[in-house]
Coordinates of C-alpha atoms in Angstrom, one line a residue:
Chain A
X1032 CA -11.7 -3.2 -105.3
X1033 CA -14.4 -5.7 -106.3
X1034 CA -11.7 -8.2 -107.0
X1035 CA -10.4 -8.0 -103.4
X1036 CA -10.6 -11.3 -101.6
X1037 CA -13.2 -11.5 -98.9
X1038 CA -11.9 -11.0 -95.4
X1039 CA -11.5 -14.3 -93.6
X1040 CA -14.5 -15.0 -91.4
X1041 CA -13.0 -17.8 -89.4
X1042 CA -9.8 -18.3 -87.3
X1043 CA -8.5 -14.7 -87.3
X1044 CA -5.0 -14.3 -85.9
X1045 CA -5.2 -12.7 -82.4
X1046 CA -1.7 -11.3 -82.0
X1047 CA 1.5 -12.8 -80.5
X1048 CA 0.8 -15.8 -78.3
X1049 CA 2.1 -15.7 -74.7
X1050 CA 4.6 -18.4 -73.8
X1051 CA 2.5 -20.0 -71.2
X1052 CA -1.2 -20.6 -71.5
X1053 CA -3.5 -18.8 -69.1
X1054 CA -4.7 -21.2 -66.3
X1055 CA -8.4 -21.2 -65.6
X1056 CA -9.9 -23.2 -62.8
X1057 CA -13.2 -24.9 -63.2
X1058 CA -14.6 -26.2 -59.9
X1059 CA -17.8 -28.2 -59.8
X1060 CA -19.5 -28.5 -56.4
X1061 CA -21.7 -31.5 -56.2
X1062 CA -22.1 -34.3 -53.7
X1063 CA -23.6 -36.6 -56.2
X1064 CA -21.4 -35.9 -59.3
X1065 CA -18.3 -36.1 -57.1
X1066 CA -19.4 -39.6 -56.0
X1067 CA -19.7 -40.6 -59.7
X1068 CA -23.5 -40.9 -59.5
X1069 CA -23.8 -38.8 -62.6
X1070 CA -21.8 -36.9 -65.2
X1071 CA -20.6 -33.4 -64.5
X1072 CA -22.6 -31.7 -67.2
X1073 CA -22.1 -28.3 -65.6
X1074 CA -18.3 -28.4 -65.6
X1075 CA -18.5 -29.6 -69.2
X1076 CA -20.7 -26.6 -70.2
X1077 CA -18.2 -24.2 -68.7
X1078 CA -15.3 -25.7 -70.5
X1079 CA -17.2 -25.8 -73.8
X1080 CA -18.2 -22.1 -73.4
X1081 CA -14.7 -20.9 -72.6
X1082 CA -13.2 -23.0 -75.5
X1083 CA -15.6 -21.2 -77.8
X1084 CA -15.0 -17.7 -76.3
X1085 CA -11.3 -17.4 -75.5
X1086 CA -8.7 -16.8 -78.2
X1087 CA -5.8 -16.5 -75.7
X1088 CA -4.3 -19.9 -75.2
X1089 CA -5.5 -21.3 -71.9
X1090 CA -5.6 -24.5 -70.0
X1091 CA -8.2 -25.8 -67.6
X1092 CA -7.4 -26.8 -64.1
X1093 CA -10.4 -29.0 -63.1
X1094 CA -11.8 -30.0 -59.8
X1095 CA -14.9 -32.0 -59.0
X1096 CA -15.6 -31.9 -55.2
X1097 CA -18.4 -32.4 -52.7
X1098 CA -20.4 -29.6 -51.2
X1099 CA -18.2 -29.4 -48.2
X1100 CA -17.1 -26.0 -47.0
X1101 CA -13.5 -26.8 -45.8
X1102 CA -12.9 -28.8 -49.0
X1103 CA -14.1 -25.9 -51.2
X1104 CA -12.0 -23.4 -49.4
X1105 CA -8.9 -25.6 -49.6
X1106 CA -9.5 -26.2 -53.3
X1107 CA -10.0 -22.5 -54.1
X1108 CA -6.8 -21.6 -52.1
X1109 CA -4.9 -24.3 -53.9
X1110 CA -6.1 -23.1 -57.4
X1111 CA -5.0 -19.5 -56.6
X1112 CA -1.9 -19.9 -54.6
X1113 CA -0.3 -23.1 -56.0
X1114 CA -1.9 -23.6 -59.4
X1115 CA -1.7 -19.9 -60.3
X1116 CA -5.1 -19.8 -62.0
X1117 CA -6.0 -16.3 -63.2
X1118 CA -9.7 -16.9 -63.2
X1119 CA -11.7 -19.6 -61.3
X1120 CA -15.3 -20.4 -62.0
X1121 CA -17.3 -22.5 -59.7
X1122 CA -20.6 -24.2 -60.5
X1123 CA -23.2 -25.4 -57.9
X1124 CA -23.8 -25.0 -54.2
X1125 CA -25.2 -21.4 -54.4
X1126 CA -28.8 -22.1 -53.3
X1127 CA -30.5 -22.0 -49.9
X1128 CA -30.2 -25.8 -49.1
X1129 CA -28.2 -26.8 -46.1
X1130 CA -25.4 -28.3 -48.2
X1131 CA -25.1 -25.1 -50.4
X1132 CA -22.1 -23.3 -49.1
X1133 CA -20.1 -22.2 -52.1
X1134 CA -20.7 -18.4 -51.5
X1135 CA -19.6 -18.7 -47.9
X1136 CA -16.4 -20.6 -48.9
X1137 CA -15.7 -18.0 -51.6
X1138 CA -16.1 -15.1 -49.3
X1139 CA -13.9 -16.8 -46.8
X1140 CA -10.9 -17.1 -49.2
X1141 CA -11.3 -13.7 -50.9
X1142 CA -9.7 -10.5 -49.8
X1143 CA -12.1 -8.4 -51.8
X1144 CA -15.7 -9.1 -52.8
X1145 CA -17.4 -8.0 -56.0
X1146 CA -21.2 -7.8 -55.2
X1147 CA -22.0 -6.6 -58.7
X1148 CA -21.4 -10.0 -60.3
X1149 CA -24.1 -11.7 -58.1
X1150 CA -26.5 -8.8 -58.5
X1151 CA -26.2 -8.9 -62.3
X1152 CA -26.4 -12.7 -62.6
X1153 CA -29.6 -12.8 -60.4
X1154 CA -31.1 -9.9 -62.4
X1155 CA -30.5 -11.8 -65.7
X1156 CA -31.7 -15.1 -64.3
X1157 CA -34.9 -13.4 -63.0
X1158 CA -35.9 -12.9 -66.6
X1159 CA -36.2 -16.7 -66.9
X1160 CA -37.2 -17.9 -63.4
X1161 CA -38.6 -16.1 -60.3
X1162 CA -36.6 -18.5 -58.2
X1163 CA -33.4 -16.7 -59.3
X1164 CA -33.6 -14.7 -56.0
X1165 CA -32.7 -17.9 -54.2
X1166 CA -29.3 -18.0 -55.8
X1167 CA -26.6 -16.5 -53.5
X1168 CA -23.7 -16.5 -56.0
X1169 CA -21.0 -13.9 -55.6
X1170 CA -17.5 -13.1 -56.9
X1171 CA -14.3 -11.9 -55.4
X1172 CA -10.5 -11.4 -55.6
X1173 CA -7.8 -13.5 -54.0
X1174 CA -4.3 -12.3 -54.8
X1175 CA -4.2 -11.9 -58.6
X1176 CA -7.1 -14.2 -59.2
X1177 CA -10.8 -13.6 -59.9
X1178 CA -13.2 -16.2 -58.5
X1179 CA -16.8 -16.2 -59.9
X1180 CA -19.6 -18.4 -58.6
X1181 CA -21.9 -19.7 -61.4
X1182 CA -25.2 -21.5 -60.9
X1183 CA -25.4 -25.3 -61.2
X1184 CA -27.7 -25.7 -64.2
X1185 CA -26.0 -25.7 -67.7
X1186 CA -28.6 -23.4 -69.2
X1187 CA -28.2 -20.9 -66.3
X1188 CA -24.4 -21.2 -66.6
X1189 CA -24.4 -20.0 -70.2
X1190 CA -26.9 -17.1 -69.4
X1191 CA -24.8 -15.9 -66.4
X1192 CA -21.4 -16.2 -68.2
X1193 CA -22.8 -14.2 -71.1
X1194 CA -23.8 -11.5 -68.7
X1195 CA -20.5 -11.2 -66.7
X1196 CA -17.9 -12.2 -69.3
X1197 CA -17.5 -8.7 -70.9
X1198 CA -16.1 -7.4 -67.5
X1199 CA -13.7 -10.3 -66.8
X1200 CA -10.7 -9.4 -69.0
X1201 CA -10.5 -5.9 -67.7
X1202 CA -10.9 -7.1 -64.1
X1203 CA -7.9 -9.4 -64.7
X1204 CA -6.0 -6.5 -66.1
X1205 CA -6.7 -4.5 -62.9
X1206 CA -5.6 -7.2 -60.5
X1207 CA -2.4 -8.0 -62.4
X1208 CA -3.5 -11.3 -64.0
X1209 CA -2.7 -12.2 -67.6
X1210 CA -4.2 -10.4 -70.6
X1211 CA -7.2 -12.3 -71.9
X1212 CA -8.6 -12.0 -75.4
X1213 CA -11.9 -13.2 -76.8
X1214 CA -13.0 -14.7 -80.1
X1215 CA -15.7 -13.0 -82.2
X1216 CA -18.2 -15.6 -80.8
X1217 CA -17.8 -14.3 -77.3
X1218 CA -19.8 -11.4 -75.7
X1219 CA -17.4 -8.6 -76.4
X1220 CA -15.0 -7.7 -73.6
X1221 CA -14.9 -4.1 -72.6
X1222 CA -11.8 -2.2 -71.7
X1223 CA -12.1 1.6 -71.1
X1224 CA -10.4 3.9 -73.5
X1225 CA -6.8 4.5 -72.6
X1226 CA -6.3 1.0 -71.4
X1227 CA -3.0 -0.4 -72.8
X1228 CA -3.7 -3.1 -75.4
X1229 CA -1.2 -5.9 -75.6
X1230 CA -2.2 -7.4 -78.9
X1231 CA -4.8 -6.4 -81.5
X1232 CA -6.7 -8.6 -84.0
X1233 CA -4.8 -8.9 -87.3
Chain B
X501 CA -57.4 35.6 -65.2
X502 CA -55.6 36.0 -68.5
X503 CA -54.0 39.2 -67.2
X504 CA -52.3 37.4 -64.3
X505 CA -48.5 37.6 -64.4
X506 CA -46.7 34.4 -65.3
X507 CA -45.3 32.5 -62.4
X508 CA -41.6 33.2 -62.1
X509 CA -39.6 30.4 -63.7
X510 CA -36.2 31.2 -62.3
X511 CA -34.8 31.8 -58.8
X512 CA -37.8 30.9 -56.7
X513 CA -37.5 31.6 -53.0
X514 CA -36.7 28.4 -51.0
X515 CA -37.8 29.4 -47.6
X516 CA -36.0 30.7 -44.5
X517 CA -32.2 30.1 -44.7
X518 CA -30.7 28.2 -41.7
X519 CA -28.2 30.1 -39.7
X520 CA -25.3 27.7 -40.4
X521 CA -24.5 26.3 -43.8
X522 CA -24.8 22.5 -44.1
X523 CA -21.4 20.9 -44.2
X524 CA -20.7 18.4 -46.9
X525 CA -17.5 16.3 -47.1
X526 CA -15.9 15.6 -50.5
X527 CA -13.2 13.0 -50.2
X528 CA -11.1 12.2 -53.2
X529 CA -9.1 8.9 -53.0
X530 CA -6.2 8.8 -55.3
X531 CA -2.6 7.9 -54.8
X532 CA -1.5 10.0 -57.8
X533 CA -3.7 13.1 -57.4
X534 CA -2.8 13.2 -53.7
X535 CA 0.9 13.4 -54.8
X536 CA 0.1 16.3 -57.1
X537 CA 0.7 14.2 -60.2
X538 CA -2.5 15.5 -61.7
X539 CA -5.5 17.6 -60.9
X540 CA -8.4 16.2 -58.9
X541 CA -11.0 16.5 -61.6
X542 CA -13.3 14.1 -59.8
X543 CA -13.5 16.2 -56.6
X544 CA -14.2 19.3 -58.8
X545 CA -17.0 17.5 -60.6
X546 CA -18.7 16.7 -57.4
X547 CA -18.4 20.2 -56.1
X548 CA -19.7 21.7 -59.3
X549 CA -22.7 19.3 -59.3
X550 CA -23.6 20.0 -55.7
X551 CA -23.3 23.8 -56.3
X552 CA -25.7 23.4 -59.2
X553 CA -28.2 21.2 -57.3
X554 CA -28.4 22.5 -53.7
X555 CA -30.4 25.6 -52.8
X556 CA -29.7 25.1 -49.0
X557 CA -26.6 27.1 -48.1
X558 CA -23.7 24.6 -47.8
X559 CA -20.0 24.5 -47.4
X560 CA -17.5 21.9 -48.7
X561 CA -15.1 20.2 -46.4
X562 CA -12.5 18.8 -48.9
X563 CA -9.9 16.1 -48.5
X564 CA -7.5 14.7 -51.1
X565 CA -5.9 11.6 -49.7
X566 CA -4.0 8.4 -50.9
X567 CA -5.7 5.0 -51.3
X568 CA -4.6 3.9 -47.9
X569 CA -7.3 2.2 -45.7
X570 CA -6.3 3.6 -42.3
X571 CA -6.0 7.1 -43.8
X572 CA -9.4 6.8 -45.4
X573 CA -11.0 5.5 -42.2
X574 CA -9.4 8.3 -40.1
X575 CA -10.6 10.9 -42.6
X576 CA -14.2 9.7 -42.7
X577 CA -14.3 9.5 -38.9
X578 CA -12.9 13.1 -38.6
X579 CA -15.4 14.4 -41.2
X580 CA -18.3 12.9 -39.3
X581 CA -17.3 13.2 -35.6
X582 CA -15.3 16.5 -35.6
X583 CA -16.2 18.4 -38.8
X584 CA -19.9 17.5 -38.4
X585 CA -20.6 16.9 -42.1
X586 CA -24.2 15.8 -42.8
X587 CA -23.3 14.1 -46.0
X588 CA -19.9 12.8 -47.2
X589 CA -19.2 11.7 -50.8
X590 CA -16.1 9.9 -51.7
X591 CA -14.7 9.4 -55.2
X592 CA -12.3 6.7 -56.3
X593 CA -10.9 3.5 -54.8
X594 CA -14.0 1.3 -55.4
X595 CA -12.6 -1.1 -58.1
X596 CA -11.0 -4.5 -57.8
X597 CA -7.3 -3.4 -57.8
X598 CA -5.2 -4.0 -54.7
X599 CA -5.1 -0.3 -53.7
X600 CA -8.9 0.0 -54.1
X601 CA -10.1 -0.1 -50.5
X602 CA -12.7 2.7 -50.2
X603 CA -15.7 0.3 -49.7
X604 CA -13.9 -1.6 -46.9
X605 CA -13.0 1.7 -45.1
X606 CA -16.5 2.9 -45.5
X607 CA -18.0 -0.3 -44.1
X608 CA -15.5 -0.2 -41.2
X609 CA -16.6 3.3 -40.0
X610 CA -20.4 2.9 -40.6
X611 CA -22.8 1.6 -38.0
X612 CA -25.4 0.8 -40.7
X613 CA -25.0 -0.1 -44.4
X614 CA -27.3 0.9 -47.2
X615 CA -26.8 -1.7 -50.0
X616 CA -29.4 -0.1 -52.2
X617 CA -27.1 2.8 -53.1
X618 CA -24.4 0.5 -54.6
X619 CA -27.0 -1.7 -56.3
X620 CA -28.6 1.3 -58.0
X621 CA -25.4 2.9 -59.0
X622 CA -24.1 -0.3 -60.6
X623 CA -27.4 -0.9 -62.4
X624 CA -27.3 2.6 -63.8
X625 CA -23.6 2.4 -64.8
X626 CA -24.3 -0.9 -66.5
X627 CA -26.3 0.9 -69.1
X628 CA -23.1 2.6 -70.2
X629 CA -20.3 0.0 -69.5
X630 CA -20.4 -3.8 -68.8
X631 CA -17.5 -3.2 -66.4
X632 CA -19.8 -1.5 -63.9
X633 CA -20.0 -4.8 -62.1
X634 CA -16.4 -4.3 -61.0
X635 CA -17.4 -1.3 -58.9
X636 CA -17.8 -2.2 -55.3
X637 CA -19.2 1.2 -54.1
X638 CA -21.5 1.2 -51.1
X639 CA -23.1 3.7 -48.7
X640 CA -23.8 3.8 -45.0
X641 CA -24.6 5.8 -41.9
X642 CA -22.3 6.9 -39.1
X643 CA -24.0 8.9 -36.4
X644 CA -26.1 11.6 -38.1
X645 CA -24.1 11.4 -41.4
X646 CA -24.6 9.7 -44.7
X647 CA -21.5 8.4 -46.5
X648 CA -21.8 7.6 -50.2
X649 CA -19.0 6.1 -52.4
X650 CA -19.0 7.4 -55.9
X651 CA -16.9 6.1 -58.8
X652 CA -13.7 7.8 -59.8
X653 CA -14.5 9.0 -63.3
X654 CA -16.2 12.4 -63.7
X655 CA -18.8 11.2 -66.2
X656 CA -19.7 8.2 -64.0
X657 CA -19.9 10.5 -60.9
X658 CA -22.6 12.6 -62.5
X659 CA -24.5 9.5 -63.6
X660 CA -24.4 8.0 -60.2
X661 CA -25.2 11.2 -58.3
X662 CA -28.2 11.7 -60.6
X663 CA -29.5 8.3 -59.6
X664 CA -29.1 8.5 -55.9
X665 CA -29.6 12.2 -55.1
X666 CA -33.4 12.1 -55.0
X667 CA -33.2 9.8 -51.9
X668 CA -30.5 11.8 -50.1
X669 CA -32.5 14.6 -48.4
X670 CA -35.1 12.2 -46.9
X671 CA -32.3 10.0 -45.7
X672 CA -30.7 13.0 -43.9
X673 CA -34.2 13.7 -42.4
X674 CA -34.4 10.2 -41.0
X675 CA -31.0 10.2 -39.4
X676 CA -31.4 13.6 -37.8
X677 CA -29.2 15.6 -40.2
X678 CA -30.0 19.1 -41.5
X679 CA -32.9 19.6 -43.9
X680 CA -31.6 19.8 -47.5
X681 CA -33.4 21.5 -50.4
X682 CA -32.6 21.3 -54.1
X683 CA -32.7 23.7 -57.0
X684 CA -35.0 23.1 -60.0
X685 CA -31.9 21.9 -61.8
X686 CA -31.4 18.9 -59.5
X687 CA -33.1 15.5 -59.8
X688 CA -36.1 16.1 -57.7
X689 CA -35.7 14.9 -54.1
X690 CA -38.5 12.7 -52.8
X691 CA -40.1 13.0 -49.4
X692 CA -43.1 10.7 -48.6
X693 CA -46.4 12.4 -47.9
X694 CA -46.8 13.3 -44.3
X695 CA -43.2 14.1 -43.9
X696 CA -42.9 17.4 -42.0
X697 CA -41.7 20.1 -44.4
X698 CA -39.5 22.8 -43.0
X699 CA -39.8 25.4 -45.8
X700 CA -41.8 25.3 -49.0
X701 CA -41.2 27.1 -52.3
X702 CA -42.8 30.6 -52.4
Chain C
X1131 CA -70.2 -28.8 -74.4
X1132 CA -72.2 -25.5 -74.1
X1133 CA -74.3 -27.2 -71.5
X1134 CA -71.3 -27.9 -69.3
X1135 CA -71.5 -26.2 -65.9
X1136 CA -69.0 -23.4 -65.5
X1137 CA -65.9 -24.3 -63.6
X1138 CA -66.1 -23.2 -60.0
X1139 CA -64.3 -19.9 -59.5
X1140 CA -64.0 -20.0 -55.7
X1141 CA -62.7 -22.5 -53.2
X1142 CA -61.2 -25.1 -55.5
X1143 CA -59.9 -28.2 -53.8
X1144 CA -56.1 -28.3 -53.6
X1145 CA -55.3 -31.9 -52.9
X1146 CA -55.0 -33.8 -49.7
X1147 CA -54.7 -31.5 -46.7
X1148 CA -51.8 -32.0 -44.3
X1149 CA -52.6 -33.0 -40.8
X1150 CA -51.1 -29.9 -39.2
X1151 CA -51.5 -26.4 -40.6
X1152 CA -48.2 -24.7 -41.8
X1153 CA -47.1 -22.1 -39.2
X1154 CA -46.2 -18.7 -40.5
X1155 CA -44.7 -16.0 -38.3
X1156 CA -45.8 -12.4 -38.8
X1157 CA -43.6 -10.0 -36.8
X1158 CA -44.3 -6.3 -36.7
X1159 CA -41.5 -4.1 -35.6
X1160 CA -42.8 -0.8 -34.3
X1161 CA -42.0 1.2 -31.2
X1162 CA -45.3 3.1 -31.4
X1163 CA -47.7 0.3 -32.5
X1164 CA -46.2 -2.0 -29.8
X1165 CA -47.1 0.7 -27.2
X1166 CA -50.7 0.7 -28.5
X1167 CA -50.3 4.2 -29.9
X1168 CA -51.8 3.0 -33.2
X1169 CA -53.1 -0.1 -34.9
X1170 CA -50.8 -2.5 -36.6
X1171 CA -52.0 -2.0 -40.2
X1172 CA -48.8 -3.6 -41.6
X1173 CA -49.3 -6.9 -39.8
X1174 CA -52.9 -6.9 -40.8
X1175 CA -52.0 -6.3 -44.5
X1176 CA -49.6 -9.3 -44.4
X1177 CA -52.2 -11.6 -42.8
X1178 CA -54.9 -10.5 -45.3
X1179 CA -52.5 -11.1 -48.3
X1180 CA -51.4 -14.5 -47.1
X1181 CA -55.1 -15.5 -46.4
X1182 CA -55.9 -14.6 -50.0
X1183 CA -52.9 -16.3 -51.5
X1184 CA -52.3 -19.6 -49.6
X1185 CA -54.5 -22.6 -50.2
X1186 CA -52.5 -24.8 -47.9
X1187 CA -54.0 -24.6 -44.4
X1188 CA -51.8 -22.3 -42.3
X1189 CA -51.9 -20.5 -39.0
X1190 CA -50.4 -17.3 -38.1
X1191 CA -48.0 -16.8 -35.2
X1192 CA -48.1 -13.1 -34.5
X1193 CA -45.7 -10.8 -32.6
X1194 CA -45.9 -7.1 -32.2
X1195 CA -42.6 -5.8 -30.7
X1196 CA -40.5 -2.6 -30.4
X1197 CA -37.6 -1.8 -32.6
X1198 CA -35.1 -3.3 -30.1
X1199 CA -32.4 -5.5 -31.6
X1200 CA -32.1 -8.1 -28.7
X1201 CA -36.0 -8.4 -28.6
X1202 CA -36.1 -8.9 -32.4
X1203 CA -33.4 -11.6 -32.3
X1204 CA -35.1 -13.4 -29.4
X1205 CA -38.4 -13.3 -31.1
X1206 CA -37.1 -14.6 -34.5
X1207 CA -35.2 -17.4 -32.7
X1208 CA -38.3 -18.4 -30.7
X1209 CA -40.5 -18.4 -33.9
X1210 CA -38.0 -20.7 -35.6
X1211 CA -36.7 -23.0 -32.9
X1212 CA -39.8 -23.2 -30.6
X1213 CA -42.8 -22.2 -32.6
X1214 CA -41.6 -24.2 -35.7
X1215 CA -42.7 -21.5 -38.2
X1216 CA -41.8 -22.5 -41.8
X1217 CA -41.8 -18.9 -43.0
X1218 CA -41.5 -15.7 -41.0
X1219 CA -42.2 -12.2 -42.5
X1220 CA -41.2 -9.1 -40.6
X1221 CA -42.5 -5.6 -41.3
X1222 CA -40.8 -2.4 -40.3
X1223 CA -37.4 -1.4 -39.0
X1224 CA -35.5 -1.6 -42.3
X1225 CA -34.7 2.1 -42.9
X1226 CA -31.6 4.2 -42.1
X1227 CA -33.0 5.7 -38.8
X1228 CA -31.2 4.8 -35.5
X1229 CA -34.0 2.6 -34.3
X1230 CA -34.2 0.6 -37.6
X1231 CA -32.3 -2.6 -36.8
X1232 CA -34.4 -5.4 -38.3
X1233 CA -31.9 -6.3 -41.0
X1234 CA -29.1 -6.6 -38.4
X1235 CA -31.2 -8.7 -36.2
X1236 CA -32.2 -10.9 -39.1
X1237 CA -28.6 -11.4 -40.3
X1238 CA -27.5 -12.2 -36.7
X1239 CA -30.0 -15.2 -36.3
X1240 CA -29.6 -16.6 -39.9
X1241 CA -27.0 -19.2 -40.9
X1242 CA -27.4 -18.3 -44.6
X1243 CA -28.4 -15.0 -46.3
X1244 CA -30.4 -14.6 -49.5
X1245 CA -29.3 -11.2 -50.9
X1246 CA -31.5 -11.6 -53.9
X1247 CA -34.7 -10.9 -51.9
X1248 CA -33.6 -7.5 -50.8
X1249 CA -32.2 -6.6 -54.3
X1250 CA -35.5 -7.5 -56.0
X1251 CA -37.7 -5.8 -53.4
X1252 CA -35.6 -2.6 -53.7
X1253 CA -35.7 -2.8 -57.5
X1254 CA -39.5 -3.2 -57.5
X1255 CA -40.0 -0.4 -55.0
X1256 CA -37.8 1.9 -57.0
X1257 CA -40.4 2.0 -59.7
X1258 CA -42.7 3.7 -57.2
X1259 CA -40.3 5.8 -55.0
X1260 CA -36.6 6.9 -55.4
X1261 CA -36.2 6.5 -51.6
X1262 CA -36.5 2.7 -52.1
X1263 CA -32.7 2.6 -51.9
X1264 CA -32.9 3.6 -48.2
X1265 CA -34.5 0.2 -47.4
X1266 CA -32.0 -2.3 -46.1
X1267 CA -34.4 -5.3 -46.1
X1268 CA -32.9 -8.8 -46.5
X1269 CA -33.8 -12.4 -46.1
X1270 CA -32.2 -15.5 -44.8
X1271 CA -32.4 -19.1 -43.6
X1272 CA -32.4 -20.3 -40.0
X1273 CA -32.7 -24.1 -39.7
X1274 CA -35.7 -25.1 -41.8
X1275 CA -37.2 -21.6 -41.8
X1276 CA -37.1 -18.7 -44.2
X1277 CA -37.1 -15.2 -42.8
X1278 CA -38.0 -12.3 -45.1
X1279 CA -38.0 -8.6 -44.1
X1280 CA -40.8 -6.6 -45.7
X1281 CA -41.1 -2.8 -45.6
X1282 CA -43.3 -1.0 -43.1
X1283 CA -45.9 0.6 -45.3
X1284 CA -48.9 -1.5 -46.3
X1285 CA -48.8 -0.6 -50.0
X1286 CA -45.1 -1.4 -50.2
X1287 CA -45.7 -4.7 -48.3
X1288 CA -48.1 -5.8 -51.0
X1289 CA -45.7 -4.7 -53.8
X1290 CA -42.8 -6.5 -52.3
X1291 CA -44.7 -9.7 -51.4
X1292 CA -46.0 -9.9 -54.9
X1293 CA -42.4 -9.8 -56.2
X1294 CA -40.8 -12.4 -54.0
X1295 CA -43.8 -14.8 -53.3
X1296 CA -43.3 -16.9 -56.4
X1297 CA -39.9 -18.0 -55.1
X1298 CA -41.0 -18.8 -51.5
X1299 CA -42.6 -22.3 -51.9
X1300 CA -39.6 -23.7 -53.8
X1301 CA -37.3 -22.2 -51.2
X1302 CA -39.2 -23.9 -48.4
X1303 CA -39.0 -27.2 -50.4
X1304 CA -35.2 -26.8 -50.6
X1305 CA -34.7 -26.2 -46.8
X1306 CA -37.0 -29.0 -45.7
X1307 CA -40.0 -26.9 -44.7
X1308 CA -43.6 -27.9 -45.5
X1309 CA -45.0 -27.9 -49.0
X1310 CA -46.9 -24.7 -49.7
X1311 CA -49.6 -24.3 -52.3
X1312 CA -51.1 -21.1 -53.6
X1313 CA -54.6 -20.0 -54.7
X1314 CA -55.2 -18.7 -58.2
X1315 CA -55.3 -15.2 -56.8
X1316 CA -51.6 -15.5 -55.8
X1317 CA -48.6 -14.6 -57.9
X1318 CA -47.9 -18.1 -59.3
X1319 CA -45.2 -20.0 -57.4
X1320 CA -42.4 -21.5 -59.5
X1321 CA -41.0 -24.9 -59.0
X1322 CA -38.4 -26.1 -61.6
X1323 CA -39.4 -29.1 -63.7
X1324 CA -38.5 -32.3 -62.1
X1325 CA -39.4 -31.0 -58.6
X1326 CA -41.5 -33.6 -56.8
X1327 CA -45.1 -32.4 -56.5
X1328 CA -47.0 -33.4 -53.4
X1329 CA -50.5 -32.5 -54.5
X1330 CA -52.0 -31.1 -57.7
X1331 CA -55.1 -29.0 -58.1
X1332 CA -58.2 -31.1 -58.6

């Protein structure tokens, strides 16, 4: 067996590819970035992380909008109902300032809230900064879509995504969204035993 | 003093017994178990745990119903207002799936919510599974009754009950429900100093 | 350098003093203390702690009122809208008993809720007592004021204030309230890098 070739470390084959890529919404809330005053580094950080972590083919549906509650609600509804995104992540607008209204907009369009996402993200961020308790981020379900608020700062985005990502694929299974698979670089998704598996690593 | 008999380790005497047993509601939410498609292992796990932990005489008021919000609300109201249950535990229906509506039904019938129960149960379950953040379980007060949502899986039920049980007897004291005492096998209930004690161990 | 005088330990100079002291509301909710049946030790504990921790000149706006929801709401609105308090701390009325309605009154007068405050305070109190999950304390924003519910017991007040205080000055910055500075005795306030600093220690 010493002559056996080493197992490939990179680019493993993750089962049969679905016909259509999974659609994932990335929504950046920022008055200034939406006016072109600076680059949307937060949205880029999310796209980069998901590209690194998802092995299931996916495509991004991107929106950069101001911190305006009706606009945020309209955008989230459009990404779920028309664009058929399975998962939508927002960044920005979760603090206590007057223009921070992302959690309120999210709650307004969701039929079901998932308080555990916000609790865990705040607990994780608290290890870095005591001001993590000022973040009001939440998550919820609309139709067959999961909406998750992330913070606005790129480093905090990565930290929070790392904490909640393992629960996202199973959540999508439960709400009837497409089956999502992760690369070895991702925080390992958890599916309880007995969960039907669509495709296993080769 | 070396000849003194050892203190009894088992079956201590827990004070005068009340005339009427404390009534505790156990409500299992499950479309399939309520159709007789499988046994209600969750409800049985709760009953077994409470039998092991409560020294105060109690009787179970049991309901096995489908994941239907109006039915859940009607059942909870009946258990509080008519059946006079001091404590009601539900199992099932707390996830993100379309038929999971136990938290919404609980919030609708309670006059006061206790977010700390859900926070603690999710934090404890997170040590076992990252999908604990998908649980939306909560707790609340209706009249002189405490309603607590537990998860659906028997192992998670035991884990969550162990976490919240120490706070339940004092909560019942505060809302005017009967005085509940625990066996040495139970996670020790906590009552702040100065709390009037009805009966002390012999 | 051995002959250098030791740095002063007390009364350091914390930059230019604002013209008007910052106004901070301290609201004690207690049916019995408001009837003069006992001293308001809780309100005194808050005032003593803030005196020890704040270097910015401030003045207390104090209210001792019964656990009556309309009275609490009216008082909080008055302290924000008329008395121009930048920060309001309440003590008492956060438990599950019928007369405990401080969180409901707080939510009713706030335009924005900060669930992270309650989560952190419960998590911290849980290290001392398992009944911490019975506390329903929350926090929120009304106008340019931050309202924070603290528990009723003096020891728990100190514990909870210690946990949340580091986030308070930056929260006030974000909502347009006055700049708050702390003494070396206080849990160190955190302001993210890049935050404009009004005055630095001498």
